[in-house]
Coordinates of C-alpha atoms in Angstrom, one line a residue:
X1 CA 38.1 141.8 86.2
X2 CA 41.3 143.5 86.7
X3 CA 43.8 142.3 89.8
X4 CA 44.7 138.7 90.9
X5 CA 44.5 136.0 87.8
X6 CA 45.8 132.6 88.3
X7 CA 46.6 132.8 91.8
X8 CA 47.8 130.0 94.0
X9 CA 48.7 130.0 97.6
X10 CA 52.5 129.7 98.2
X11 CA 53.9 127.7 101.1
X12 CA 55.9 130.8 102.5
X13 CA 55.5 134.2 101.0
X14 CA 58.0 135.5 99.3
X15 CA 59.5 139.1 100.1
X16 CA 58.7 140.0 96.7
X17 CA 54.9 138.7 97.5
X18 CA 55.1 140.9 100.7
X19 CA 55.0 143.6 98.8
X20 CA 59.0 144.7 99.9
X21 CA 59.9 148.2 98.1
X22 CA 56.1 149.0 98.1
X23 CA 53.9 151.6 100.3
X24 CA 52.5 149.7 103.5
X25 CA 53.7 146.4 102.2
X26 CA 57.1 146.6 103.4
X27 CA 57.8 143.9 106.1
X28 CA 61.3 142.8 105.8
X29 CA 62.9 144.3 108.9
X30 CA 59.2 143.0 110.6
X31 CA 59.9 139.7 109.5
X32 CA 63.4 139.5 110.3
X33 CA 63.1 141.4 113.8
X34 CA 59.7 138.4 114.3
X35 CA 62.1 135.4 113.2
X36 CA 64.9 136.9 115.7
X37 CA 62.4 137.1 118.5
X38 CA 60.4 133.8 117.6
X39 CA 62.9 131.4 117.7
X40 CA 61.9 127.9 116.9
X41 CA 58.1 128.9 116.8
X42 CA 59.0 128.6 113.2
X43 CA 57.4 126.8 110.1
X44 CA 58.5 123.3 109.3
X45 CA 62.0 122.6 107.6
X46 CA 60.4 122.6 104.2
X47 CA 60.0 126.7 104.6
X48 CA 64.2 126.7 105.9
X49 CA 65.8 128.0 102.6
X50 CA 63.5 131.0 102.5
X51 CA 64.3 132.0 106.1
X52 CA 68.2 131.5 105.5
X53 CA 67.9 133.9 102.8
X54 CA 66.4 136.5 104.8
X55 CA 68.5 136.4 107.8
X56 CA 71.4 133.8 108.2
X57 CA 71.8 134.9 112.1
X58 CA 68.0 132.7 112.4
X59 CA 70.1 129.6 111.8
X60 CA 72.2 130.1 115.1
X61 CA 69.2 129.7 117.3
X62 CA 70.1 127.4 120.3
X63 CA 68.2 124.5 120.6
X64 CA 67.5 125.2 124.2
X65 CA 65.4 128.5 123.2
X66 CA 62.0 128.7 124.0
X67 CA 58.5 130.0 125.6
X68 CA 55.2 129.9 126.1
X69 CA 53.2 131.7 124.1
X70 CA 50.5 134.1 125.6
X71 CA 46.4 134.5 124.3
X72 CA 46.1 137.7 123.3
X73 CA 42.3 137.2 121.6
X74 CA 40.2 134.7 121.2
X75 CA 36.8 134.8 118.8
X76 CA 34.6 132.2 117.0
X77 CA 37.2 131.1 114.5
X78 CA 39.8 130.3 117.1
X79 CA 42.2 131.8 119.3
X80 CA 45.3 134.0 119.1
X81 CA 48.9 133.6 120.5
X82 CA 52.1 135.6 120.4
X83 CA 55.3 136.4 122.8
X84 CA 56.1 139.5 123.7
X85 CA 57.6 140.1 120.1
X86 CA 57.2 138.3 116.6
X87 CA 54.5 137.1 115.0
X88 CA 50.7 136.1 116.0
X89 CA 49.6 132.5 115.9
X90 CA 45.6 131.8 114.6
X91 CA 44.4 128.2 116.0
X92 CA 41.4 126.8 114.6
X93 CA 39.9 125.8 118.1
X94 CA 36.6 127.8 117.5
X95 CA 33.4 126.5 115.6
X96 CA 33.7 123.9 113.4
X97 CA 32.0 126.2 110.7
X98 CA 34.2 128.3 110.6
X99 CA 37.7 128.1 107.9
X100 CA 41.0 128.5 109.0
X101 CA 42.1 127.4 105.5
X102 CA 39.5 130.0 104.1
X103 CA 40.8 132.8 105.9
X104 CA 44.4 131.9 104.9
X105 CA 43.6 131.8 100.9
X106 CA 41.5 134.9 101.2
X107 CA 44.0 136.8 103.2
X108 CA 46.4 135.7 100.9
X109 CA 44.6 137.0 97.7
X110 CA 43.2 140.3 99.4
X111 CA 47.7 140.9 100.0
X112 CA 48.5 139.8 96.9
X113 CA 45.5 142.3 94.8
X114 CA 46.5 144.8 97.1
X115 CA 50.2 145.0 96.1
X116 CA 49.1 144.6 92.5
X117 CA 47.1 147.7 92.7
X118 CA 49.6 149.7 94.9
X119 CA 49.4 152.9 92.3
X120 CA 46.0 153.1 94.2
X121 CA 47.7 153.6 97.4
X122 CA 45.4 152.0 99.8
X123 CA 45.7 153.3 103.1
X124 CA 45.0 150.9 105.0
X125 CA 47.5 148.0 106.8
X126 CA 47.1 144.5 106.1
X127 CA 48.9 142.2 108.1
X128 CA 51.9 140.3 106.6
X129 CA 50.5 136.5 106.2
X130 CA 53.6 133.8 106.9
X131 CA 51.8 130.6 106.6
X132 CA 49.7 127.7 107.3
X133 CA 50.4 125.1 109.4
X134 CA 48.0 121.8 109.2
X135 CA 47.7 120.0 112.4
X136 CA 48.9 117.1 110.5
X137 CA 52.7 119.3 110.3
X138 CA 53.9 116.2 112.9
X139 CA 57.8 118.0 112.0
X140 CA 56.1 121.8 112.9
X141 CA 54.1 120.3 115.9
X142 CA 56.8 117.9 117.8
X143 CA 59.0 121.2 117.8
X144 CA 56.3 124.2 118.8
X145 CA 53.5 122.6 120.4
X146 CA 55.6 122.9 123.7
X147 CA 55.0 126.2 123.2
X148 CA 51.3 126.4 123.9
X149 CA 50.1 125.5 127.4
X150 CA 49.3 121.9 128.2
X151 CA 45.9 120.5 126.5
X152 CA 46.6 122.5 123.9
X153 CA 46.4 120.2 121.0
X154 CA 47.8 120.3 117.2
X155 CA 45.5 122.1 114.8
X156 CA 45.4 124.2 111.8
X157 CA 47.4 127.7 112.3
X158 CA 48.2 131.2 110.6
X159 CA 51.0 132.7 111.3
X160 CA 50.7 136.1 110.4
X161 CA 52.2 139.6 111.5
X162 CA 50.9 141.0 114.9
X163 CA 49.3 144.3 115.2
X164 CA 50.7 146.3 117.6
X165 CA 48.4 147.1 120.6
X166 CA 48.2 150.8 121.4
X167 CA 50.6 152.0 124.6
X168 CA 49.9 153.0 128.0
X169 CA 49.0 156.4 127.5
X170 CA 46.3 155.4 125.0
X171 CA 44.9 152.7 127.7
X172 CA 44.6 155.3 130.1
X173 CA 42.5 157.7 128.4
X174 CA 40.0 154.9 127.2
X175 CA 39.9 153.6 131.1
X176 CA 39.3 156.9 132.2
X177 CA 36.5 157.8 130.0
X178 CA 34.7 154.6 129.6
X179 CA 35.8 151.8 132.4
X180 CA 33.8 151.5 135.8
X181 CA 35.3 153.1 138.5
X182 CA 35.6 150.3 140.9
X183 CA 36.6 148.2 137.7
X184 CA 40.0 150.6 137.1
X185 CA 42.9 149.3 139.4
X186 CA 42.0 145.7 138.1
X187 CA 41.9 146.8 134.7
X188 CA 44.8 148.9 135.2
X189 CA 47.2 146.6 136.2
X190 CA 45.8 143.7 133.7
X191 CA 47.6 141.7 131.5
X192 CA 45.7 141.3 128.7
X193 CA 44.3 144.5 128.9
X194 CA 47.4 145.4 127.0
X195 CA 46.4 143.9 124.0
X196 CA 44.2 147.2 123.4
X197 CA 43.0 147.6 120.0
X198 CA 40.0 149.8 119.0
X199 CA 37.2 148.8 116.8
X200 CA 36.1 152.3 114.8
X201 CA 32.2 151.5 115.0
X202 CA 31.2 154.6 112.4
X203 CA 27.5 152.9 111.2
X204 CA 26.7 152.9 115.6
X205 CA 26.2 155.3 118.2
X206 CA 25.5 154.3 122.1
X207 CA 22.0 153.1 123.1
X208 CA 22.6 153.7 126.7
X209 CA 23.4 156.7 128.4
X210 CA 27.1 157.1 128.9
X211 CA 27.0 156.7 133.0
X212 CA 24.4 154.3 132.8
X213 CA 24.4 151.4 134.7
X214 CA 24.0 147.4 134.9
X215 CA 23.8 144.1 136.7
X216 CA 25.9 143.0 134.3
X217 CA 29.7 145.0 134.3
X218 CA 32.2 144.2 132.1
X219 CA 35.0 145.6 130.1
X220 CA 37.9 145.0 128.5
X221 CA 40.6 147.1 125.7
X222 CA 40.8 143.8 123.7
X223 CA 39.2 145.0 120.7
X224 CA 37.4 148.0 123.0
X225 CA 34.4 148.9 120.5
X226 CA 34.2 152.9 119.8
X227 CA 31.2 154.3 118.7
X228 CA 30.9 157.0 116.1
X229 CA 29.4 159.6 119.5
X230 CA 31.9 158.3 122.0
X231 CA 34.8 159.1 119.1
X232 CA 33.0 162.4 119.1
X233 CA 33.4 163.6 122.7
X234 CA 36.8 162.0 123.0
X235 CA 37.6 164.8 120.2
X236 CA 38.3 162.8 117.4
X237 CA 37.9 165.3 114.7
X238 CA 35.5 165.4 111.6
X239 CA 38.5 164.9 109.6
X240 CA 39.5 162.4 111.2
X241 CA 36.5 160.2 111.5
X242 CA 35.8 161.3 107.8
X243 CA 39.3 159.7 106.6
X244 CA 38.0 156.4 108.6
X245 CA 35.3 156.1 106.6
X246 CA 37.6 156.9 103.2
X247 CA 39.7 154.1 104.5
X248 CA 36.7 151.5 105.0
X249 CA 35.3 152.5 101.5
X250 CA 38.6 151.9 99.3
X251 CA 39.1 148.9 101.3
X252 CA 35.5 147.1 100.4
X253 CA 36.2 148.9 96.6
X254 CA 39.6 147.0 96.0
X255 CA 38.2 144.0 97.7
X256 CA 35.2 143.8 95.6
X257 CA 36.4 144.6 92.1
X258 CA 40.6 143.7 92.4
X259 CA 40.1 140.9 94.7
X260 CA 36.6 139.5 94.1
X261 CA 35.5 138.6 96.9
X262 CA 32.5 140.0 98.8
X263 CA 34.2 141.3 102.5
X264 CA 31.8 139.3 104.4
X265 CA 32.8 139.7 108.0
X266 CA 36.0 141.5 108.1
X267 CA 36.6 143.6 110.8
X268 CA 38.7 147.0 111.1
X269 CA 40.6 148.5 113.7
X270 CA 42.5 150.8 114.7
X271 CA 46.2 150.3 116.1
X272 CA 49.9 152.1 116.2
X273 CA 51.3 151.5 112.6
X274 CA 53.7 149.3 111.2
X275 CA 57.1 150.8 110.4
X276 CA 56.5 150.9 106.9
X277 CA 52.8 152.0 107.2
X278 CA 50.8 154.7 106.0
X279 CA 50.2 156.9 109.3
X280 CA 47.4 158.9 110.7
X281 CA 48.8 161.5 113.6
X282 CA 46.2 162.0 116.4
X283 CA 46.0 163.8 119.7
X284 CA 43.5 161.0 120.8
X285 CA 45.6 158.0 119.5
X286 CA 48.6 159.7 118.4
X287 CA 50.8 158.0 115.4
X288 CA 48.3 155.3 114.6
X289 CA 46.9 153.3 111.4
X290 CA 43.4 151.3 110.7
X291 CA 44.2 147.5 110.0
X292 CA 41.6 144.9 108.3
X293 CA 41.8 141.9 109.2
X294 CA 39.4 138.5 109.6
X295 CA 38.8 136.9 106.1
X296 CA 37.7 133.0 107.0
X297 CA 33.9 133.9 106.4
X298 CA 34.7 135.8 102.8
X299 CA 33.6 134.6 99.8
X300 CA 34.5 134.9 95.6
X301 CA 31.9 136.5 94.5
X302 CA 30.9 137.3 90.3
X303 CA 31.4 140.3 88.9
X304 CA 28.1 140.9 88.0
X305 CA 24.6 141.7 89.6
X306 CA 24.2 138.6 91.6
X307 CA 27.6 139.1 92.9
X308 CA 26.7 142.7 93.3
X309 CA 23.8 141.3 95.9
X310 CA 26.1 138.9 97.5
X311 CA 28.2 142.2 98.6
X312 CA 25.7 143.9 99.8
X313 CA 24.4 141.2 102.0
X314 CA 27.8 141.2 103.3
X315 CA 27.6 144.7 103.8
X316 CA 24.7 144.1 106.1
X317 CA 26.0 141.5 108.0
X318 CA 28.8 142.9 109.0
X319 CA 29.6 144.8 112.3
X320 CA 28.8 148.4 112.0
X321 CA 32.2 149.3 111.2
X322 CA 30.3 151.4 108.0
X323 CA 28.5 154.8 108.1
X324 CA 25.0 154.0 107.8
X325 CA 23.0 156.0 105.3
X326 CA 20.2 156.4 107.4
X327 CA 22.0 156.9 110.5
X328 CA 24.3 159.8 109.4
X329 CA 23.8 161.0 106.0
X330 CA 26.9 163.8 105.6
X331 CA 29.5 160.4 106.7
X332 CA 27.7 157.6 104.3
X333 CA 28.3 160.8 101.8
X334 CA 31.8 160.9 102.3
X335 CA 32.1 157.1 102.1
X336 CA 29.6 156.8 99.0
X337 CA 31.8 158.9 97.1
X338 CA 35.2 156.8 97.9
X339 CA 33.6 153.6 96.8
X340 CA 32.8 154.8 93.9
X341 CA 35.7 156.9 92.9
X342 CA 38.1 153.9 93.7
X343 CA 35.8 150.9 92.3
X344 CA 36.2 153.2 89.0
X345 CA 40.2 153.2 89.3
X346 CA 40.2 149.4 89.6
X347 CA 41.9 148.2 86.2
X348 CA 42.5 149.9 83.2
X349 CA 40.3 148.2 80.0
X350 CA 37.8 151.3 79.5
X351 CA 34.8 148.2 78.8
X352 CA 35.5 146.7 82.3
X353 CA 35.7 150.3 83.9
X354 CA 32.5 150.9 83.0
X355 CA 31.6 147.9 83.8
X356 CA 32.5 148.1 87.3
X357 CA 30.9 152.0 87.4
X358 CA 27.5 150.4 86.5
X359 CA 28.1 147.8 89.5
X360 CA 29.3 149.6 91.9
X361 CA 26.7 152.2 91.7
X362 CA 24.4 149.3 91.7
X363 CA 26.0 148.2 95.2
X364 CA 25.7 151.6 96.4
X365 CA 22.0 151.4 95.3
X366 CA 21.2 148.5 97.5
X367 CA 22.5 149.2 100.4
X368 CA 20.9 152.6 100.3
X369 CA 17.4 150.7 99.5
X370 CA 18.1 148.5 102.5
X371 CA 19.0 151.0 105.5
X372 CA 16.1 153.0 104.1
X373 CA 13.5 149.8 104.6
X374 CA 15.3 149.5 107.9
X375 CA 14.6 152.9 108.9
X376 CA 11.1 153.0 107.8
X377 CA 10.8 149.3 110.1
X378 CA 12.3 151.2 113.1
X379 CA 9.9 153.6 112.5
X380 CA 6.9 151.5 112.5
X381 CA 7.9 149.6 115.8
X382 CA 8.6 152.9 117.8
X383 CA 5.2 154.0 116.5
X384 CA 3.9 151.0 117.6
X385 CA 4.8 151.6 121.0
X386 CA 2.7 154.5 121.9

């Protein structure tokens, strides 16, 4: 397999690591404009000589220099905190089978494969990854844990970069289109309704009717889910939702075959761009970029059938970020053809390119076996019915 050999996870990635002089990787001005902003919420003094080398100004920090960090998502693995600038802080406060650690490695070696491969010039945004702090880091804690509200207690963290949230303007037209009319002012003027990120739901259109209503009335931007019809009538082109689906195939290709490991439960969305990004221009989201993020429940996986299987279970398990082939057949063509075409660029031995061409066919294969048994189920029950 060509990408990441003999990797081990470093205590504080390197600039070099990052990915600094590369496409999408760059995050040196991030990281230095996060350290500036962060203050003390800082890894422990083991990490120091890596920040002084970045930006001496860091060390001038007054002691006296702090927040309280806000939640700005919360989902089974834990929950999320930042300030109004720097980085985002992961707790492992969630379910206790879920990996903090896990995530951390395999975010780790998904950046690393990535930058290795960069002459594939994935499009998509991965955050920057900082580092992992134990809840045992009793130097990390007695400093930051001031900085989380009371009963919060030490635990394992990632510190990683933030995506932005998309602005006002972006807010609005989602609120308007989709949120309850006697839910707006609230919405409107709510905090954490600023942390609006979009979930691109391509493999799911709406079951209800869009004005439909219920007993049950919620909403909220935080990871607002967009389905493939409600992208429609917003007038999010072909092109664009096409070059969604490119993005979500290469993504799963460099994963499988450069990274080894099977994507299970990742999650996309869409968000403005890093400054060093690639970019996607808009007139529903204007300047914006997809991000993957979420790695604790991904596993290695062989390259060979069995691991093949393992992907494609993953495949299925996932949200329905992906085009389904059964659900629209012209967008699971466009992402078919991605997948293939960039599991095939992964390396450069011709034996293991072939390889990989055999497998990832095979991956293709099965999923396309498996939405066509679930069609033919669906089938059956609504038949049932009448």
């Amino acid at each position: 397999m060509g990408g990441v050999t003999n990797w081990q996870k470093p205590r504080w990635l390197t600039l070099s690591a990052l990915g600094v002089g590369a496409a999408n990787y760059q995050c040196h001005d991030y990281m230095v404009s996060s350290l500036r902003a962060v203050h003390r919420l800082l890894p422990s003094p083991k990490s120091q000589s890596h920040r002084a080398s970045m930006d001496t100004s860091i060390e001038e920090t007054k002691e006296t220099e702090t927040f309280t960090l806000r939640k700005i998502g919360q989902g089974v693995c834990g929950t999320v905190w930042a300030a109004s600038t720097g980085p985002a802080f992961k707790r492992e406060d969630g379910g206790p089978t879920r990996s903090l650690r896990n995530d951390f490695e395999m975010h780790q070696r998904v950046l690393q494969s990535f930058q290795e491969s960069i002459q594939l010039r994935p499009q998509v945004q991965i955050p920057a990854c900082y580092d992992f702090i134990k809840s045992t880091d009793h130097t990390w804690w007695s400093v930051n844990q001031r900085n989380f509200p009371l009963g919060y207690t030490p635990c394992n963290i990632i510190i990683s970069q933030r995506i932005p949230p998309f602005p006002e303007t972006t807010r609005q037209l989602l609120i308007s289109n989709y949120c309850p009319t006697k839910m707006t002012p609230q919405i409107l003027k709510s905090e954490p309704d600023k942390d609006c990120l979009v979930r691109p739901y391509l493999g799911r259109r709406r079951t209800q009717r869009p004005h439909s209503t219920s007993r049950f009335t919620a909403f909220s931007l935080r990871n607002f889910p967009l389905h493939l019809d409600q992208m429609q009538s917003l007038g999010v082109t072909t092109s664009e939702i096409n070059q969604y689906a490119r993005m979500m195939a290469e993504t799963l290709a460099m994963m499988h075959w450069i990274s080894g490991i099977d994507g299970n439960d990742i999650e996309f969305v869409l968000a403005p761009s890093s400054a060093n990004g690639f970019k996607m221009k808009s007139t529903i989201f204007g300047e914006h970029s997809m991000w993957v993020l979420d790695f604790d429940l991904c596993r290695r996986m062989k390259m060979d059938s069995e691991g093949v299987v393992q992907a494609a279970a993953a495949f299925w398990r996932n949200d329905l970020y992906y085009p389904r082939p059964e659900k629209d057949p012209s967008l699971w063509s466009v992402f078919r053809e991605r997948y293939i075409q960039v599991s095939e660029a992964c390396g450069s031995e011709p034996e293991a390119a072939e390889r990989r061409r055999i497998l990832s066919r095979h991956f293709i294969d099965l999923v396309e076996q498996e939405g066509k048994l679930r069609k033919e189920m669906e089938n059956q029950k609504s038949s049932s019915v009448y």
